[in-house]
Short mmCIF file of C-alpha atoms in Angstrom, two decimals:
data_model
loop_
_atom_site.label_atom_id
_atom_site.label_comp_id
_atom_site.label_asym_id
_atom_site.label_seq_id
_atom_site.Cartn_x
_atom_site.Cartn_y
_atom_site.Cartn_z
CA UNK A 1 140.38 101.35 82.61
CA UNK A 2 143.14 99.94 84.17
CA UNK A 3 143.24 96.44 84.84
CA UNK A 4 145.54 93.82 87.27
CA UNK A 5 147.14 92.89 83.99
CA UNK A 6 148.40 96.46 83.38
CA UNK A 7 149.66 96.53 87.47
CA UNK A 8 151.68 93.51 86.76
CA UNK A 9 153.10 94.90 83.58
CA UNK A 10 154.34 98.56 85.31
CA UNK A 11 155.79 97.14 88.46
CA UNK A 12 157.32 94.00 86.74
CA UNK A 13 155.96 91.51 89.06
CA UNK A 14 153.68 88.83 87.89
CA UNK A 15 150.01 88.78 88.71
CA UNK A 16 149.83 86.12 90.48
CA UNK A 17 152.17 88.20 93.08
CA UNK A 18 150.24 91.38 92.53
CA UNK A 19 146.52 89.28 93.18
CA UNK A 20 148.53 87.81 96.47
CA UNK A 21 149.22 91.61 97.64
CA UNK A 22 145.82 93.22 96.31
CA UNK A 23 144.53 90.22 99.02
CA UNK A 24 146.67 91.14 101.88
CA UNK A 25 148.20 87.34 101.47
CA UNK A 26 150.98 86.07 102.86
CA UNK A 27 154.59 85.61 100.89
CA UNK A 28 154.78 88.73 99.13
CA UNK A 29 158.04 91.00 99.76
CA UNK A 30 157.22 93.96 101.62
CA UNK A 31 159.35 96.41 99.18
CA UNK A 32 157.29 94.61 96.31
CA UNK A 33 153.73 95.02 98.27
CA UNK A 34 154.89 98.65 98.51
CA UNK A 35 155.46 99.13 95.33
CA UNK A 36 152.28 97.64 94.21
CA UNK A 37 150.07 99.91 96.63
CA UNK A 38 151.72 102.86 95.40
CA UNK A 39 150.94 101.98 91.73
CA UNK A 40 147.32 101.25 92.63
CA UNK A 41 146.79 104.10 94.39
CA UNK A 42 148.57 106.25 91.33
CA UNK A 43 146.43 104.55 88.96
CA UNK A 44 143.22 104.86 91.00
CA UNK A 45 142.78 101.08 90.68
CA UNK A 46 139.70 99.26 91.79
CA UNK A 47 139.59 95.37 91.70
CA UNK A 48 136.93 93.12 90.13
CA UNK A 49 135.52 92.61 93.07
CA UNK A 50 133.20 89.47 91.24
CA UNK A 51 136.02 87.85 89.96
CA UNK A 52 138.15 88.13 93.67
CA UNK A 53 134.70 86.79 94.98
CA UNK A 54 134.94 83.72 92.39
CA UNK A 55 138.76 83.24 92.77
CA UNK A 56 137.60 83.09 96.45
CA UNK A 57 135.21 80.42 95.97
CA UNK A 58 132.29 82.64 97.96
CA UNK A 59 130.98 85.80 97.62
CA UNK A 60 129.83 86.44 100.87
CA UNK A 61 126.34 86.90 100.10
CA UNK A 62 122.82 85.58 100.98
CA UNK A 63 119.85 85.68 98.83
CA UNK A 64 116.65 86.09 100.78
CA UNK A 65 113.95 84.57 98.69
CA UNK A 66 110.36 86.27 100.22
CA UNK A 67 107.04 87.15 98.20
CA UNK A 68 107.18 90.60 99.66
CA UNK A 69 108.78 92.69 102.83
CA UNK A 70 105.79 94.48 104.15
CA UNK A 71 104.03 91.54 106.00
CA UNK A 72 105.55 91.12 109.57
CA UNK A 73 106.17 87.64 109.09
CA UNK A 74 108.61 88.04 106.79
CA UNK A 75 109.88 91.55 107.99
CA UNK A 76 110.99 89.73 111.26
CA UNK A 77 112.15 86.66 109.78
CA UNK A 78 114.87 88.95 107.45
CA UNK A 79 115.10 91.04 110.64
CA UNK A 80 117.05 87.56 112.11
CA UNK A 81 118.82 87.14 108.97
CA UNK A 82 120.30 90.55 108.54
CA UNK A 83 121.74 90.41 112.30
CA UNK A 84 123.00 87.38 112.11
CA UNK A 85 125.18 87.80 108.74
CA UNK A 86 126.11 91.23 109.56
CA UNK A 87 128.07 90.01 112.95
CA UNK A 88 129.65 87.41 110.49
CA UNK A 89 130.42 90.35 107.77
CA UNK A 90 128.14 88.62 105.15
CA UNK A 91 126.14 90.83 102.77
CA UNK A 92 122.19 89.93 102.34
CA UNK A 93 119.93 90.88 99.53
CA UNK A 94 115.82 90.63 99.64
CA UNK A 95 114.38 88.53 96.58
CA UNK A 96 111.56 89.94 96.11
CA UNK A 97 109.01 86.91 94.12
CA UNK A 98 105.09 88.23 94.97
CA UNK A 99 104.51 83.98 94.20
CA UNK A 100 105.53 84.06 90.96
CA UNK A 101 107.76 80.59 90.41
CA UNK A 102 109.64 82.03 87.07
CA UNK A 103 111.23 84.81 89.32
CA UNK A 104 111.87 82.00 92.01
CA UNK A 105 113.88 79.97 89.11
CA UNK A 106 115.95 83.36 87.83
CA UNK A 107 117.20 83.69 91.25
CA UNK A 108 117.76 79.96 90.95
CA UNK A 109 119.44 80.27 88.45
CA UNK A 110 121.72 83.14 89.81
CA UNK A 111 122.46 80.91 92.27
CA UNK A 112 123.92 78.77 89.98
CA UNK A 113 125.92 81.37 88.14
CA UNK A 114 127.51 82.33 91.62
CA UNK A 115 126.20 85.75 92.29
CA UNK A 116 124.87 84.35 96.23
CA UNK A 117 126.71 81.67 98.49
CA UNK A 118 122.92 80.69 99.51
CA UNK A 119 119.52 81.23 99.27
CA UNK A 120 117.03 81.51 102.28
CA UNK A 121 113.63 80.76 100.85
CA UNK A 122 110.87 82.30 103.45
CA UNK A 123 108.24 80.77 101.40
CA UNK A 124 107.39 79.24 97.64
CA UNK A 125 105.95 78.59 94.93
CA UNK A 126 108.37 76.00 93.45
CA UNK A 127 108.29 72.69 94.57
CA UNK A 128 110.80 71.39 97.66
CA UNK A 129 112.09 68.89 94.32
CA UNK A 130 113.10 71.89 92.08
CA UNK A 131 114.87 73.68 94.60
CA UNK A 132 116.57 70.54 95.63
CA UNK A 133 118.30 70.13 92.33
CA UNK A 134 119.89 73.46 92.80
CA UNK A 135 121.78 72.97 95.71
CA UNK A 136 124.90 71.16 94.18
CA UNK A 137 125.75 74.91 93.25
CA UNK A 138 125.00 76.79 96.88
CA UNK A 139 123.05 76.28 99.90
CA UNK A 140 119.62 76.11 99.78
CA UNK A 141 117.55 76.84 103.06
CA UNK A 142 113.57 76.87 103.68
CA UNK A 143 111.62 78.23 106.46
CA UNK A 144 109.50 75.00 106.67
CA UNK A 145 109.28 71.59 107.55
CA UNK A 146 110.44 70.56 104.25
CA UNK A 147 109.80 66.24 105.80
CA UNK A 148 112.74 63.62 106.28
CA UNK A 149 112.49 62.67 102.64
CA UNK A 150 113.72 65.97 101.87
CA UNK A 151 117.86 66.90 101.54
CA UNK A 152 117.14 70.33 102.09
CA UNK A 153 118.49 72.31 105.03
CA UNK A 154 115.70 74.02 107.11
CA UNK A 155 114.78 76.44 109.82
CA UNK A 156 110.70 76.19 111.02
CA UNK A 157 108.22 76.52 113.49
CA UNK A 158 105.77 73.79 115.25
CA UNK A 159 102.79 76.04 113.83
CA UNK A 160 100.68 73.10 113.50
CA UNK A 161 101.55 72.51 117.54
CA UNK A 162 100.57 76.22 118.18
CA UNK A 163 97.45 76.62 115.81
CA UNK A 164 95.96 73.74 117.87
CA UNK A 165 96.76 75.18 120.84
CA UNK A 166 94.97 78.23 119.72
CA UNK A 167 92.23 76.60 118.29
CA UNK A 168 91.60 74.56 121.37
CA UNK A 169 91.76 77.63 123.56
CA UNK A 170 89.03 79.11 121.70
CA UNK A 171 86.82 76.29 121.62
CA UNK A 172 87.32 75.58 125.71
CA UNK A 173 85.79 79.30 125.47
CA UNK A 174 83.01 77.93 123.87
CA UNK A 175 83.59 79.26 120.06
CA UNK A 176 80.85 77.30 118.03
CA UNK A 177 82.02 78.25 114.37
CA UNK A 178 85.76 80.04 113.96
CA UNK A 179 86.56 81.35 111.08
CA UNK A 180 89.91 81.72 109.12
CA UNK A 181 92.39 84.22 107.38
CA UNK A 182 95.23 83.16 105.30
CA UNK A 183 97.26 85.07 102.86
CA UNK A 184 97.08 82.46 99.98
CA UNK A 185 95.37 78.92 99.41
CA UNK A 186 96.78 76.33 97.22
CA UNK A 187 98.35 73.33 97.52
CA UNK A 188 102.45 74.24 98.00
CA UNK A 189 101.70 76.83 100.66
CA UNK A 190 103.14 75.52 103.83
CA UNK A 191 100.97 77.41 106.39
CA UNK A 192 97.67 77.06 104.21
CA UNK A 193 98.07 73.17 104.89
CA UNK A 194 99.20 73.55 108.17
CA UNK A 195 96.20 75.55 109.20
CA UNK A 196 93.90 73.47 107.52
CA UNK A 197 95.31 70.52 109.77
CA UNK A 198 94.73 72.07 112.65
CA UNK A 199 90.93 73.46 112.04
CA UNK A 200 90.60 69.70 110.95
CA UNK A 201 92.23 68.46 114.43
CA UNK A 202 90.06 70.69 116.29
CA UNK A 203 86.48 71.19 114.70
CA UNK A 204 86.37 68.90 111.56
CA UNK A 205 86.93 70.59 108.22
CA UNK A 206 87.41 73.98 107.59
CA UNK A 207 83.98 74.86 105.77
CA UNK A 208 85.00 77.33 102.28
CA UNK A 209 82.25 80.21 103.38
CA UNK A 210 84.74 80.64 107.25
CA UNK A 211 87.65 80.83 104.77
CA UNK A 212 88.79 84.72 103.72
CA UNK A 213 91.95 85.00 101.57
CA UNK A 214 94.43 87.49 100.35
CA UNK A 215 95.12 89.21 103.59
CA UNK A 216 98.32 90.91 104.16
CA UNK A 217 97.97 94.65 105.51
CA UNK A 218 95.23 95.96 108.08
CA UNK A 219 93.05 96.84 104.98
CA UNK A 220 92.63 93.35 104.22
CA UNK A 221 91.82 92.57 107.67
CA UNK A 222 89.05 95.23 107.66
CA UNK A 223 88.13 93.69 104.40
CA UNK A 224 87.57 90.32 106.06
CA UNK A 225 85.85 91.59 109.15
CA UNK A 226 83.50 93.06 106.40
CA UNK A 227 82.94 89.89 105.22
CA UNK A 228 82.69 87.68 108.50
CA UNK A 229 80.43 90.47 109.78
CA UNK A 230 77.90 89.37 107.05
CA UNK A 231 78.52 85.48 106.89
CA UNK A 232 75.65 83.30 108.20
CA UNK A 233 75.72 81.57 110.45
CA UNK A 234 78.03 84.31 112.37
CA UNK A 235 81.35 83.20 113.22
CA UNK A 236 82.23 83.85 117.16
CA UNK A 237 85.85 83.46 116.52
CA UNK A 238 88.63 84.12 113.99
CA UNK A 239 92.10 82.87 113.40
CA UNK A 240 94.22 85.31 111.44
CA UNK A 241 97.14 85.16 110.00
CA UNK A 242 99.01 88.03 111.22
CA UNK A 243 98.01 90.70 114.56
CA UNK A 244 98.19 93.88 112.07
CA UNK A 245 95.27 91.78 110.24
CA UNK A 246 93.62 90.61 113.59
CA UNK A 247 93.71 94.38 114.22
CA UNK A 248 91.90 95.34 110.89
CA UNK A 249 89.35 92.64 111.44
CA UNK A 250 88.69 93.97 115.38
CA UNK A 251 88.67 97.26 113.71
CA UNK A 252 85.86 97.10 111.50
CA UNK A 253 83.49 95.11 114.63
CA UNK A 254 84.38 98.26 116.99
CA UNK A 255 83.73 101.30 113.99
CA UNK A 256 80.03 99.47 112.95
CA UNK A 257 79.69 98.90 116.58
CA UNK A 258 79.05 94.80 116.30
CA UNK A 259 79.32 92.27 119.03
CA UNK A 260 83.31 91.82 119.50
CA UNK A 261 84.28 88.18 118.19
CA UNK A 262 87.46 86.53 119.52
CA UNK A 263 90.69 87.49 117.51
CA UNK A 264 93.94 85.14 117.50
CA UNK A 265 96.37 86.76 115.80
CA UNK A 266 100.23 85.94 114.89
CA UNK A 267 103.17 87.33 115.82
CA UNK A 268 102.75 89.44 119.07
CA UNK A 269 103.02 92.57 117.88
CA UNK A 270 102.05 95.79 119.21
CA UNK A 271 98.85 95.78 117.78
CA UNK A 272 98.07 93.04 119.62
CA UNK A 273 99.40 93.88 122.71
CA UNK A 274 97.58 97.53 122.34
CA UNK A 275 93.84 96.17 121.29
CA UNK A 276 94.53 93.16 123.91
CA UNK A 277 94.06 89.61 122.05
CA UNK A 278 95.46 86.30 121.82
CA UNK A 279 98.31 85.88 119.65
CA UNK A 280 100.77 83.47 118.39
CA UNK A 281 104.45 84.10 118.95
CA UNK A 282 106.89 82.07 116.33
CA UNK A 283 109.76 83.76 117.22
CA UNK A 284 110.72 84.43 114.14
CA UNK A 285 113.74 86.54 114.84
CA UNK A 286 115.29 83.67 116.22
CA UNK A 287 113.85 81.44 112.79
CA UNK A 288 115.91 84.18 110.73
CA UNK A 289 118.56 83.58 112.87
CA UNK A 290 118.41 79.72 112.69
CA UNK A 291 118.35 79.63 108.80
CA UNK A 292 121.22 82.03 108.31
CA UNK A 293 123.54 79.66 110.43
CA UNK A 294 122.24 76.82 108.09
CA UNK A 295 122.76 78.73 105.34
CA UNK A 296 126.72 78.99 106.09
CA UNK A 297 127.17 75.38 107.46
CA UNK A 298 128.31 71.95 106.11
CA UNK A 299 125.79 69.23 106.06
CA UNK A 300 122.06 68.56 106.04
CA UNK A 301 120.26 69.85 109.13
CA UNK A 302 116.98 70.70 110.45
CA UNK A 303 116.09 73.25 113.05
CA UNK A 304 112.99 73.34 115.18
CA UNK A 305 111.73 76.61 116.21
CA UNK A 306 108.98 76.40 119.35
CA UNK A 307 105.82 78.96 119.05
CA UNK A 308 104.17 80.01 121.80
CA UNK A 309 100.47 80.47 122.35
CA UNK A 310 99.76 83.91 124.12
CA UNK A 311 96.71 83.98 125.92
CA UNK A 312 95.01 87.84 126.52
#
């Protein structure tokens, strides 16, 4: 396979001058730049385009760190990304983690061997102090409040602003017992704490029965309306984490033909617009937007994305 070595050798010019023209860079003769094409083309030659990245200093790549693509929280936060870097001709590849933190520290780790410029993390499972020691080798951003004691750069929400506006709302309409729907629940999950701040802020703490967990798709919001269709005492409104889930849960009242409970969903979707209840808009477009920038910048910075209660 031919090589720039062997390009060098055939047209007599060194490879320093045939890197220069293979890079459309100034100070190369045009009769030797001519030359050079022509060989290249003869010879079919393709550059390493890894090691013109590295002699570069950037590849022109983003990692997108996400558990998975096929909630809408994360579809519309890589929505942001990807049309932000492609009007700056960056590249951007999903890392895909489902929560698993030895995945998280491979693409770490790639990180560190140069294969991204940065890494957008859309959630975690490491802690905010692992990923911080990787940043001396490429930008590291978070779609969280990551706290002023943190040197990481990060793009968020005010969800804990929103989910008490939400959780008021539904109490002014005179919701007695609310119950909850989050994806995960452990200690390092950013919106699991957040919403368990703002249940606590609103109607004391969040009892474990008016808890369901593991939703991401429809399903598993029919799945929970299952299971706060049975719960005693009956919850008279629920907080999910996601409209395609507020959907599923709506869904199962209508089909066994219960007494409708109030849905707040996430995101504004269509489902939510079509089966007509409340929702919470983060704007996450504009969040994908927000970390790419910070992904591409020069210093430490944190952006603050407003949400927006929608009342229906």
């Amino acid at each position: 396979m031919t090589n720039i070595h062997d390009i060098a050798r055939l047209s007599g010019y060194s490879v320093s001058t045939v890197s220069r023209a293979i890079n459309h860079q100034k100070y190369v003769a045009d009769d030797k730049r001519k030359k050079i094409e022509a060989l290249i083309k003869e010879l079919d030659y393709v550059p390493n385009r890894l090691a013109r990245d590295l002699s570069k200093g950037q590849t022109k790549t983003i990692g997108i760190v996400l558990p998975y693509a096929h909630h809408p929280y994360f579809a519309r936060i890589v929505d942001g990304i990807v049309s932000a870097g492609f009007a700056k001709g960056y590249k951007v590849t999903l890392l895909p983690t489902n929560y698993d933190m030895t995945v998280e520290r491979h693409y770490l780790e790639q990180l560190k061997s140069k294969a991204y410029d940065s890494l957008i993390f859309t959630s975690r499972s490491n802690s905010l102090e692992a990923l911080e020691r990787y940043q001396k080798y490429g930008r590291i951003v978070c779609c969280e409040d990551p706290g002023t004691s943190s040197h990481l750069a990060a793009a968020y929400t005010d969800r804990l602003a929103s989910y008490i506006s939400a959780l008021m709302w539904a109490k002014q309409q005179g919701c007695q017992n609310v119950g909850v729907v989050i994806s995960r629940d452990n200690l390092i999950s950013a919106s699991s704490r957040v919403t368990r701040m703002a249940y606590q802020e609103t109607y004391g703490k969040l009892p474990a029965a008016n808890l369901f967990t593991g939703a991401v798709t429809f399903e598993d919001g029919y799945r929970a309306g299952r299971y706060f269709a049975k719960l005693k005492p009956s919850v008279d409104a629920i907080l999910a984490n996601g409209d395609d889930i507020g959907a599923g849960i709506q869904d199962y009242y209508r089909v066994h033909q219960l007494t409708p409970v109030k849905i707040i969903g996430q995101e504004n979707l269509l489902s939510s617009r079509l089966m007509q209840f409340s929702t919470i808009d983060h704007h996450l477009e504009a969040l994908g937007k927000a970390a790419f920038e910070l992904s591409i910048s020069h210093g430490q910075k944190h952006q603050l994305i407003k949400s927006e209660f929608i009342e229906r």
